[in-house]
Short mmCIF file of C-alpha atoms and ligand atoms in Angstrom, two decimals:
data_model
loop_
_atom_site.label_atom_id
_atom_site.label_comp_id
_atom_site.label_asym_id
_atom_site.label_seq_id
_atom_site.Cartn_x
_atom_site.Cartn_y
_atom_site.Cartn_z
CA MET T 1 -76.00 244.61 -40.76
CA ARG T 2 -72.46 244.29 -41.18
CA ARG T 3 -72.59 245.35 -37.49
CA PHE T 4 -73.94 241.46 -36.43
CA ALA T 5 -71.52 239.52 -38.84
CA GLU T 6 -68.86 241.24 -36.95
CA GLN T 7 -69.91 240.60 -33.42
CA GLY T 8 -70.12 237.05 -35.24
CA TYR T 9 -73.98 237.00 -35.25
CA GLN T 10 -76.58 236.11 -38.17
CA LEU T 11 -79.80 236.90 -38.88
CA GLU T 12 -83.27 235.60 -39.71
CA PRO T 13 -85.14 237.67 -42.72
CA GLY T 14 -87.64 238.10 -40.16
CA ALA T 15 -85.49 240.35 -38.16
CA LEU T 16 -83.70 242.23 -40.32
CA GLU T 17 -87.37 243.58 -41.21
CA ILE T 18 -88.14 244.88 -38.44
CA ILE T 19 -84.62 246.07 -37.80
CA ARG T 20 -84.32 247.84 -41.16
CA ARG T 21 -88.55 249.98 -40.26
CA TYR T 22 -86.77 250.75 -37.38
CA PRO T 23 -86.76 254.44 -37.27
CA GLY T 24 -85.02 255.37 -34.17
CA SER T 25 -81.00 255.25 -34.26
CA MET T 26 -79.40 252.42 -35.36
CA HIS T 27 -76.46 252.79 -33.49
CA ASP T 28 -78.61 252.84 -30.39
CA LEU T 29 -80.74 249.38 -32.20
CA VAL T 30 -77.89 246.91 -32.75
CA LEU T 31 -76.25 247.93 -29.24
CA ARG T 32 -79.80 247.28 -27.59
CA ILE T 33 -80.67 243.99 -29.56
CA ILE T 34 -76.91 242.38 -28.69
CA GLY T 35 -76.88 243.10 -25.43
CA GLY T 36 -80.31 241.42 -24.57
CA LEU T 37 -79.33 238.86 -26.10
CA ASP T 38 -78.01 235.58 -23.86
CA GLY T 39 -74.53 234.01 -24.39
CA SER T 40 -75.78 230.52 -26.00
CA VAL T 41 -77.59 232.71 -29.56
CA ALA T 42 -75.62 233.01 -32.67
CA VAL T 43 -78.83 233.63 -35.30
CA ILE T 44 -80.43 236.54 -34.18
CA LEU T 45 -84.87 235.71 -34.85
CA ALA T 46 -87.66 238.62 -35.11
CA SER T 47 -88.37 237.45 -32.17
CA HIS T 48 -85.28 238.86 -30.42
CA VAL T 49 -85.81 242.31 -32.04
CA SER T 50 -89.05 242.45 -30.72
CA SER T 51 -88.47 241.50 -26.90
CA CYS T 52 -85.57 244.12 -26.88
CA LEU T 53 -88.25 246.46 -29.18
CA SER T 54 -90.83 246.67 -26.24
CA HIS T 55 -88.20 246.53 -23.61
CA ALA T 56 -87.37 249.71 -24.71
CA GLU T 57 -90.68 251.40 -25.55
CA ALA T 58 -91.98 250.06 -21.85
CA GLY T 59 -88.71 252.66 -20.77
CA ARG T 60 -86.48 249.96 -20.04
CA SER T 61 -83.57 248.33 -21.87
CA PRO T 62 -82.03 245.04 -22.13
CA PHE T 63 -79.06 246.55 -20.37
CA SER T 64 -79.26 246.54 -16.70
CA ILE T 65 -77.74 249.68 -17.17
CA PRO T 66 -80.39 251.68 -18.63
CA LEU T 67 -78.35 252.99 -22.02
CA ARG T 68 -78.62 257.03 -22.20
CA LYS T 69 -80.43 258.40 -25.52
CA GLU T 70 -78.81 261.86 -24.79
CA PRO T 71 -74.60 262.29 -24.35
CA PRO T 72 -74.56 263.24 -19.98
CA GLU T 73 -72.74 266.39 -21.18
CA SER T 74 -75.72 267.52 -22.77
CA ASP T 75 -77.60 269.48 -19.03
CA ASN T 76 -74.52 271.51 -18.71
CA LEU T 77 -74.45 272.11 -22.13
CA LYS T 78 -78.04 273.25 -22.00
CA LEU T 79 -77.07 275.40 -19.24
CA SER T 80 -74.01 277.53 -20.83
CA LEU T 81 -77.08 277.49 -24.40
CA ASP T 82 -79.80 278.70 -21.95
CA SER T 83 -76.89 281.97 -20.97
CA PRO T 84 -75.08 282.37 -24.18
CA SER T 85 -74.24 286.03 -23.23
CA ALA T 86 -72.43 284.48 -19.70
CA SER T 87 -69.93 287.27 -18.58
CA ALA T 88 -69.70 286.33 -15.02
CA ALA T 89 -68.98 283.72 -13.08
CA GLU T 90 -70.75 280.52 -13.45
CA LEU T 91 -71.68 277.11 -11.11
CA LYS T 92 -72.83 274.81 -13.34
CA CYS T 93 -72.21 271.05 -11.49
CA ASP T 94 -71.44 270.79 -8.60
CA ILE T 95 -72.12 268.17 -5.05
CA THR T 96 -73.77 271.77 -2.35
CA GLY T 97 -77.02 270.17 -1.61
CA ARG T 98 -77.45 267.21 -4.38
CA SER T 99 -75.92 264.54 -2.04
CA THR T 100 -77.56 260.89 -2.00
CA CYS T 101 -75.27 259.32 -1.13
CA GLU T 102 -76.47 256.80 2.27
CA GLY T 103 -73.48 254.33 2.40
CA GLY T 104 -75.64 250.64 1.37
CA TYR T 105 -74.12 248.41 -1.03
CA GLU T 106 -77.36 249.72 -3.11
CA ASP T 107 -75.37 253.09 -3.51
CA PHE T 108 -71.98 251.52 -4.13
CA VAL T 109 -74.02 249.62 -7.44
CA ARG T 110 -75.41 251.75 -8.36
CA TYR T 111 -72.60 254.89 -8.43
CA PHE T 112 -70.08 251.99 -10.21
CA ARG T 113 -73.07 251.82 -12.73
CA ASP T 114 -72.98 255.46 -13.70
CA ARG T 115 -69.22 255.40 -13.70
CA TYR T 116 -69.55 252.35 -16.40
CA SER T 117 -72.73 253.85 -18.21
CA ARG T 118 -70.93 257.11 -19.15
CA ILE T 119 -67.68 256.33 -20.12
CA ARG T 120 -68.70 253.49 -21.78
CA GLU T 121 -71.06 255.93 -23.82
CA ILE T 122 -67.89 257.64 -24.31
CA LEU T 123 -65.64 254.45 -25.82
CA SER T 124 -68.61 253.08 -27.34
CA ARG T 125 -67.83 256.08 -30.41
CA ARG T 126 -64.48 254.38 -31.12
CA LEU T 127 -65.43 250.81 -30.54
CA ASN T 128 -67.68 249.06 -31.31
CA SER T 129 -68.03 246.59 -28.16
CA ARG T 130 -70.38 242.97 -27.59
CA PRO T 131 -71.52 242.48 -23.41
CA ILE T 132 -68.57 240.21 -21.49
CA GLU T 133 -72.68 237.33 -21.61
CA SER T 134 -72.02 236.94 -25.08
CA LEU T 135 -69.50 235.57 -24.82
CA GLY T 136 -70.04 232.06 -25.03
CA LYS T 137 -68.55 229.28 -26.23
CA SER T 138 -68.85 229.88 -29.92
CA THR T 139 -66.71 233.65 -29.83
CA SER T 140 -63.71 230.29 -29.63
CA GLY T 141 -60.95 231.99 -31.45
CA ARG T 142 -62.94 234.98 -32.26
CA GLU T 143 -61.91 238.11 -32.17
CA VAL T 144 -64.14 240.38 -29.79
CA SER T 145 -64.30 244.16 -28.40
CA LEU T 146 -65.71 245.12 -25.22
CA ILE T 147 -65.87 247.54 -22.57
CA GLY T 148 -65.49 246.93 -18.63
CA LEU T 149 -65.19 248.18 -15.47
CA VAL T 150 -61.72 246.85 -14.16
CA MET T 151 -62.01 244.89 -10.89
CA ASP T 152 -58.04 243.74 -10.40
CA VAL T 153 -55.25 244.28 -12.47
CA LYS T 154 -51.99 242.26 -11.64
CA THR T 155 -48.85 240.26 -12.51
CA THR T 156 -48.56 236.89 -12.81
CA ALA T 157 -45.79 234.87 -10.80
CA ARG T 158 -44.47 233.56 -15.16
CA GLY T 159 -44.60 237.53 -15.03
CA ASN T 160 -48.20 238.07 -17.77
CA ARG T 161 -50.32 240.48 -16.84
CA VAL T 162 -54.14 239.27 -15.94
CA ILE T 163 -56.69 242.42 -16.30
CA GLU T 164 -60.60 241.48 -14.76
CA LEU T 165 -62.83 243.10 -16.41
CA GLU T 166 -66.52 243.43 -15.64
CA ASP T 167 -69.32 244.90 -17.35
CA PRO T 168 -73.16 244.71 -15.69
CA THR T 169 -73.82 241.23 -18.31
CA GLY T 170 -70.59 239.86 -16.88
CA MET T 171 -66.79 239.25 -15.88
CA VAL T 172 -63.78 238.17 -17.86
CA THR T 173 -59.84 238.02 -17.64
CA ALA T 174 -57.60 239.25 -20.23
CA ILE T 175 -54.93 237.78 -20.79
CA ILE T 176 -51.36 240.78 -21.00
CA GLN T 177 -48.45 238.17 -22.33
CA LYS T 178 -45.52 239.75 -21.54
CA ASP T 179 -43.99 240.06 -24.43
CA ALA T 180 -46.66 241.29 -26.19
CA GLU T 181 -46.18 244.50 -28.20
CA ILE T 182 -48.70 246.11 -25.30
CA PHE T 183 -47.72 245.43 -22.24
CA GLU T 184 -45.70 249.00 -21.88
CA GLN T 185 -49.10 250.04 -22.58
CA SER T 186 -50.98 247.97 -20.08
CA SER T 187 -49.11 248.88 -17.19
CA PHE T 188 -50.89 252.67 -16.86
CA VAL T 189 -53.97 250.19 -16.48
CA VAL T 190 -55.39 250.85 -12.93
CA PRO T 191 -58.33 248.95 -11.14
CA ASP T 192 -61.72 250.67 -11.14
CA GLU T 193 -61.61 252.82 -14.41
CA VAL T 194 -63.67 252.53 -17.33
CA LEU T 195 -61.73 250.53 -20.73
CA GLY T 196 -62.28 248.84 -24.31
CA ILE T 197 -59.90 245.95 -25.46
CA THR T 198 -60.38 244.28 -27.88
CA GLY T 199 -58.41 240.77 -28.25
CA VAL T 200 -59.14 237.04 -29.14
CA SER T 201 -61.64 235.12 -27.04
CA ASP T 202 -60.89 231.67 -25.37
CA GLY T 203 -64.69 230.92 -25.77
CA ASN T 204 -64.37 229.92 -21.65
CA GLY T 205 -64.25 233.59 -20.32
CA ARG T 206 -60.64 234.06 -21.09
CA ILE T 207 -59.27 236.73 -23.33
CA PHE T 208 -56.27 237.58 -25.59
CA VAL T 209 -55.49 241.18 -25.31
CA LYS T 210 -54.28 242.83 -27.98
CA SER T 211 -55.27 246.03 -27.75
CA LEU T 212 -56.27 248.74 -24.83
CA LEU T 213 -59.04 251.36 -25.35
CA TRP T 214 -59.28 254.51 -23.58
CA PRO T 215 -62.23 256.79 -23.01
CA ASP T 216 -59.81 260.06 -24.20
CA MET T 217 -60.43 263.74 -25.37
CA PRO T 218 -61.64 264.08 -28.53
CA ASN T 219 -58.67 265.03 -30.52
CA GLN T 220 -59.11 268.77 -30.67
CA THR T 221 -55.99 271.89 -30.78
CA GLU T 222 -57.69 274.16 -29.13
CA PRO T 223 -60.90 274.76 -26.73
CA LEU T 224 -64.66 275.55 -28.55
CA GLU T 225 -64.66 278.46 -25.71
CA LYS T 226 -63.60 282.20 -25.85
CA GLY T 227 -63.67 284.20 -23.12
CA SER T 228 -62.19 287.66 -22.20
CA GLY T 229 -60.01 289.32 -19.94
CA CYS T 230 -57.62 287.07 -17.94
CA ALA T 231 -58.21 284.71 -14.81
CA LEU T 232 -56.14 283.68 -11.70
CA LEU T 233 -55.89 280.64 -10.33
CA ILE T 234 -55.17 279.32 -7.33
CA SER T 235 -54.85 276.80 -4.26
CA ASP T 236 -53.88 275.96 -0.91
CA LEU T 237 -53.61 279.07 0.83
CA HIS T 238 -54.27 277.27 3.77
CA VAL T 239 -54.25 280.45 6.02
CA GLY T 240 -53.62 279.25 9.88
CA SER T 241 -50.41 277.38 9.18
CA LYS T 242 -47.31 278.63 10.53
CA TYR T 243 -46.15 278.24 7.13
CA PHE T 244 -49.24 280.51 5.40
CA MET T 245 -46.44 283.21 3.37
CA ASP T 246 -48.70 286.56 4.16
CA ASP T 247 -45.55 288.65 2.57
CA ALA T 248 -46.16 286.63 -0.30
CA TRP T 249 -49.95 286.89 -0.34
CA ARG T 250 -49.39 290.93 0.01
CA ARG T 251 -47.09 291.09 -2.31
CA PHE T 252 -49.42 289.37 -4.76
CA ALA T 253 -52.30 291.58 -3.24
CA SER T 254 -51.03 295.05 -4.24
CA TRP T 255 -50.44 293.61 -7.21
CA LEU T 256 -53.65 292.96 -8.49
CA ASN T 257 -54.81 296.09 -6.92
CA GLY T 258 -53.03 297.99 -8.93
CA ASP T 259 -50.65 299.26 -6.07
CA VAL T 260 -47.42 298.93 -7.04
CA GLU T 261 -46.00 299.87 -10.71
CA ASP T 262 -47.07 296.68 -12.67
CA PRO T 263 -44.69 296.69 -17.00
CA SER T 264 -47.15 293.40 -18.19
CA GLY T 265 -50.91 295.97 -17.79
CA LEU T 266 -51.23 291.67 -16.32
CA ALA T 267 -53.19 293.37 -12.61
CA ALA T 268 -56.24 295.38 -14.88
CA LEU T 269 -57.02 292.62 -17.01
CA VAL T 270 -57.85 290.38 -14.98
CA LYS T 271 -61.35 289.31 -14.00
CA TYR T 272 -61.44 285.80 -11.59
CA VAL T 273 -59.74 284.33 -8.92
CA VAL T 274 -60.46 281.38 -8.80
CA ILE T 275 -58.86 278.82 -5.96
CA ALA T 276 -58.93 275.05 -5.56
CA GLY T 277 -58.86 274.35 -2.45
CA ASP T 278 -56.97 274.44 1.15
CA VAL T 279 -58.09 277.79 1.30
CA ALA T 280 -57.77 277.29 5.46
CA ASP T 281 -54.71 274.73 6.87
CA GLY T 282 -58.16 273.69 9.16
CA ILE T 283 -57.91 271.43 13.01
CA GLY T 284 -56.72 267.70 13.37
CA ILE T 285 -56.57 266.52 9.68
CA TYR T 286 -53.26 264.91 10.33
CA PRO T 287 -51.35 264.28 13.55
CA GLY T 288 -49.22 266.27 15.41
CA GLN T 289 -50.71 269.51 12.67
CA GLU T 290 -51.11 271.20 16.41
CA GLY T 291 -47.87 272.27 15.78
CA ASP T 292 -47.87 274.07 12.96
CA LEU T 293 -50.68 275.97 13.18
CA ALA T 294 -50.82 280.45 13.80
CA ILE T 295 -54.14 280.00 14.37
CA LYS T 296 -55.59 277.11 16.70
CA ASP T 297 -59.47 278.12 15.92
CA ILE T 298 -61.11 276.61 12.62
CA TYR T 299 -63.67 279.55 12.63
CA GLU T 300 -60.74 282.61 12.90
CA GLN T 301 -58.46 280.16 10.30
CA TYR T 302 -61.57 281.97 8.06
CA GLU T 303 -61.41 285.15 9.61
CA ALA T 304 -57.83 285.66 8.58
CA ALA T 305 -58.19 283.96 5.10
CA ALA T 306 -61.74 285.69 4.63
CA GLU T 307 -58.87 289.08 5.02
CA CYS T 308 -56.94 287.88 2.31
CA LEU T 309 -59.20 287.82 0.15
CA ASN T 310 -61.49 290.79 0.42
CA CYS T 311 -58.76 293.20 0.16
CA ILE T 312 -59.10 291.91 -3.36
CA HIS T 313 -60.93 294.88 -5.12
CA LYS T 314 -64.46 294.70 -5.49
CA GLY T 315 -64.22 294.51 -9.81
CA VAL T 316 -62.96 291.03 -9.34
CA THR T 317 -65.00 287.57 -8.98
CA ILE T 318 -63.33 285.24 -6.34
CA ILE T 319 -64.37 281.37 -6.97
CA ILE T 320 -63.71 279.35 -4.14
CA SER T 321 -63.29 275.44 -4.05
CA PRO T 322 -62.89 273.26 -0.84
CA GLY T 323 -60.02 270.55 -0.27
CA ASN T 324 -59.41 268.30 2.61
CA HIS T 325 -57.85 271.13 4.87
CA ASP T 326 -61.44 272.33 4.42
CA ILE T 327 -64.74 272.66 7.04
CA VAL T 328 -67.02 270.74 4.52
CA ARG T 329 -67.11 266.76 4.81
CA GLN T 330 -63.61 264.74 4.18
CA ALA T 331 -65.56 261.68 2.00
CA GLU T 332 -65.82 263.36 -2.02
CA PRO T 333 -67.56 265.07 -4.19
CA GLN T 334 -67.22 267.65 -1.46
CA PRO T 335 -70.20 270.75 -1.16
CA ALA T 336 -69.02 274.55 -0.72
CA LEU T 337 -68.38 275.06 2.23
CA PRO T 338 -70.89 275.84 4.44
CA GLU T 339 -72.88 279.30 5.51
CA ALA T 340 -70.99 279.92 8.77
CA VAL T 341 -68.26 280.44 7.26
CA GLN T 342 -68.89 282.36 4.27
CA LYS T 343 -70.59 285.19 5.93
CA TYR T 344 -66.55 286.41 5.87
CA PHE T 345 -66.27 286.93 3.05
CA HIS T 346 -66.92 290.01 0.75
CA GLY T 347 -67.79 290.88 -2.17
CA ASP T 348 -68.58 289.13 -5.37
CA VAL T 349 -67.61 285.09 -4.04
CA LEU T 350 -68.65 282.69 -6.03
CA PHE T 351 -68.56 279.57 -3.81
CA ALA T 352 -67.82 276.08 -5.25
CA GLY T 353 -68.60 272.54 -4.55
CA ASN T 354 -65.70 270.14 -4.62
CA PRO T 355 -65.55 268.97 -8.05
CA ALA T 356 -67.18 272.01 -9.44
CA TRP T 357 -67.93 272.96 -13.20
CA VAL T 358 -68.10 276.63 -13.57
CA THR T 359 -67.86 278.87 -16.22
CA LEU T 360 -66.05 281.93 -16.58
CA ASP T 361 -67.05 284.46 -19.30
CA GLY T 362 -68.28 281.96 -21.08
CA VAL T 363 -65.68 279.54 -20.38
CA SER T 364 -65.79 275.95 -18.77
CA VAL T 365 -63.10 275.61 -15.94
CA LEU T 366 -63.81 272.12 -14.41
CA ILE T 367 -61.99 272.44 -11.04
CA TYR T 368 -60.60 269.51 -8.77
CA HIS T 369 -58.79 270.36 -5.23
CA GLY T 370 -56.54 266.59 -6.56
CA ARG T 371 -56.33 263.86 -3.65
CA SER T 372 -56.66 261.64 -6.33
CA ILE T 373 -53.59 262.81 -7.66
CA ASP T 374 -51.36 261.02 -4.63
CA ASP T 375 -52.80 257.55 -5.61
CA PHE T 376 -52.13 258.09 -9.24
CA VAL T 377 -48.20 258.79 -8.77
CA LEU T 378 -48.44 255.40 -7.47
CA ARG T 379 -49.93 253.88 -9.17
CA VAL T 380 -48.97 254.59 -13.11
CA PRO T 381 -45.23 254.81 -14.14
CA GLY T 382 -43.72 257.74 -14.87
CA LEU T 383 -45.77 260.36 -12.88
CA SER T 384 -44.17 262.67 -9.77
CA TYR T 385 -45.35 265.02 -7.30
CA ALA T 386 -42.56 267.36 -9.49
CA ALA T 387 -45.25 267.02 -12.30
CA PRO T 388 -48.04 267.40 -11.39
CA GLU T 389 -49.77 268.08 -14.48
CA LYS T 390 -48.68 264.52 -15.93
CA ALA T 391 -51.46 263.22 -13.98
CA MET T 392 -54.26 265.50 -14.51
CA VAL T 393 -53.95 264.61 -18.19
CA GLU T 394 -54.07 260.68 -17.23
CA MET T 395 -57.36 262.42 -15.80
CA LEU T 396 -57.87 263.37 -18.33
CA LYS T 397 -57.34 260.42 -20.99
CA ARG T 398 -59.59 258.45 -18.35
CA ARG T 399 -62.36 260.92 -18.69
CA HIS T 400 -62.28 260.67 -14.88
CA LEU T 401 -60.48 262.79 -11.77
CA SER T 402 -60.41 260.00 -9.20
CA PRO T 403 -60.88 256.41 -10.96
CA ILE T 404 -59.40 254.38 -8.08
CA TYR T 405 -61.51 254.28 -5.65
CA GLY T 406 -60.79 252.98 -2.38
CA SER T 407 -57.61 254.64 -2.19
CA ARG T 408 -56.35 258.14 -0.96
CA VAL T 409 -59.59 259.61 -2.17
CA SER T 410 -62.29 258.51 0.20
CA ILE T 411 -65.67 258.19 -2.10
CA ALA T 412 -68.39 258.51 -1.59
CA PRO T 413 -70.87 256.95 -3.43
CA GLU T 414 -73.65 259.32 -4.75
CA ARG T 415 -76.18 258.69 -7.31
CA GLU T 416 -73.92 260.49 -10.47
CA ASP T 417 -70.25 259.49 -10.60
CA HIS T 418 -69.49 263.30 -10.19
CA TYR T 419 -65.49 263.16 -11.28
CA VAL T 420 -66.94 261.77 -15.11
CA ILE T 421 -65.75 264.26 -17.51
CA SER T 422 -68.13 264.05 -19.67
CA ARG T 423 -67.46 266.87 -22.19
CA PRO T 424 -63.67 268.22 -22.41
CA PRO T 425 -63.35 271.79 -20.24
CA ALA T 426 -61.43 274.45 -21.71
CA ILE T 427 -59.29 275.42 -18.32
CA LEU T 428 -58.90 271.94 -15.56
CA HIS T 429 -58.12 273.40 -12.45
CA CYS T 430 -56.05 271.50 -9.72
CA GLY T 431 -54.71 272.25 -6.38
CA HIS T 432 -53.33 269.64 -3.53
CA VAL T 433 -49.70 268.65 -4.60
CA HIS T 434 -48.00 272.39 -3.78
CA THR T 435 -46.56 272.37 -7.12
CA VAL T 436 -47.30 273.51 -10.29
CA GLY T 437 -47.20 272.49 -12.88
CA ILE T 438 -48.94 273.83 -16.52
CA ALA T 439 -48.84 271.60 -19.77
CA ARG T 440 -51.95 271.96 -22.69
CA TYR T 441 -53.56 268.73 -23.46
CA LYS T 442 -56.37 267.99 -26.68
CA GLY T 443 -57.08 272.01 -26.55
CA VAL T 444 -57.66 271.76 -22.86
CA ALA T 445 -54.86 273.72 -20.35
CA VAL T 446 -54.21 271.12 -17.38
CA ILE T 447 -52.79 273.87 -14.24
CA ASN T 448 -52.04 272.35 -10.85
CA SER T 449 -51.91 276.03 -8.91
CA GLY T 450 -49.45 274.91 -6.08
CA THR T 451 -49.36 276.60 -2.83
CA TRP T 452 -48.84 280.18 -0.70
CA GLN T 453 -47.76 277.25 2.45
CA SER T 454 -43.77 277.32 3.02
CA GLN T 455 -41.48 273.59 2.98
CA THR T 456 -43.17 272.60 6.51
CA ASP T 457 -41.11 270.29 8.74
CA PHE T 458 -42.76 267.59 7.25
CA GLN T 459 -42.17 267.69 4.36
CA LYS T 460 -38.85 268.80 4.49
CA LYS T 461 -38.69 265.14 6.42
CA MET T 462 -39.59 263.75 3.27
CA ASN T 463 -37.61 266.18 1.26
CA ILE T 464 -40.82 267.36 -0.73
CA GLN T 465 -39.90 270.63 -2.50
CA PRO T 466 -43.46 272.99 -2.80
CA GLN T 467 -43.58 276.00 -5.31
CA PRO T 468 -45.43 278.79 -2.80
CA ALA T 469 -46.79 281.87 -4.16
CA ILE T 470 -46.43 280.79 -7.88
CA VAL T 471 -49.86 282.04 -9.85
CA PRO T 472 -50.87 280.67 -13.60
CA ILE T 473 -52.30 283.68 -14.90
CA VAL T 474 -54.62 282.55 -18.13
CA ASP T 475 -55.81 284.23 -20.69
CA LEU T 476 -59.51 283.44 -21.61
CA GLY T 477 -59.18 285.12 -25.50
CA THR T 478 -56.75 283.14 -25.98
CA MET T 479 -55.44 280.59 -23.16
CA LYS T 480 -52.23 281.09 -23.38
CA VAL T 481 -50.95 280.60 -19.29
CA ARG T 482 -48.37 282.82 -17.73
CA LYS T 483 -46.62 281.68 -14.08
CA LEU T 484 -46.76 285.33 -12.43
CA ILE T 485 -44.18 285.05 -9.28
CA PHE T 486 -44.44 286.39 -6.50
CA ALA T 487 -42.26 284.68 -3.93
FE1 FE2 P 501 -52.87 271.22 0.47
FE1 FE2 P 502 -54.35 268.90 -0.09
#
């Protein structure tokens, strides 16, 4: 009953008796009871507890967001457990054929509720939080913790940081004074992410923050899964662009097919090639693109892309996920390439959406084209296109691939938030920024796979230096990553 005391509540003996007899998870029950109280309650009565239990039995939660009984990752996990001998590439989860979005206001509300409840679940393992509506006068001067979605974050004229946080029960203003120890850390807060805070309540809708908590990855040094063989991670071929590096691609394909001498012996170990989007250059993606195209018909671009991949020997499985240049809807999450172009590709090809969870030889790979890296670089201090892996680590810390809503990434508000990183993948693979970045973060191999397009005129003007024709190769047994250079 310490939990209630910590949150500033007293328990009436009748309430205590009912709670003691409750057969289910005590943690969930405590959250449910506290979540169901209005701000004026200081003593929890038996009637509060029984009304909470009757809500729960009727399948409803006093939260406007229902409590999940199982972690959201259970679906994926179950799928993986069902196929323990997985030796090939399998698609575990993506949006293809499952879009529910109609773009109405209700869709947005539901989308953000799903984001909130899934990330809150991760945070609540480490933070004993209370609903915002319970921060009434009685909490004045007391230390409280809560989990909220960042509605706004700004720096005031006086130099303090102000974060507006919302949960399904209300809103609160979190203040970080400019001389506070955590002030610098608070510059990493981005809009629309879900965050935990602890601070002193003024009993009047404001909290003076003492600490910030991001959901983050569990502390692990190695992924749980192990496979065999190697996977090559590539992206951003931009076939159809006059900057597509035909020669480099041919060198890569001959190496992979064993047509040239390979002192490393690695080519023979490759079982998978994963492509994280921008397979073709597309048509009308940016103003003036016409002048940059070698192939001006979108279908011919895919025929040419298929030729590039069809020449890879049949022992290699190819996984293709789309990007913002590809022939699928621009709003993310994106479905797999349409059948009209799938038919050009022969051999063992798995078409996935963006983002997509796949397993390679049982090893989980989260593929995301990486458009949100644009948003991260704009908003988070210390990030740049030269080190895309750092932006990807920010995704892992937030357990979300694209938290900032309504900026560069156009996100369709689906019923489920497909961007929540509900469990740690063994590999996080992105592209989009045309630079190569490799890191390991809490056991996750973080890899951005560069491009096959040389520097465009536009990139030259913008002083953007792409790193083309570099291929990260992952040993699925040891998770060691190396770079192969075909430039
Ligand atoms: Fe690209
Ligand atoms: Fe892209």
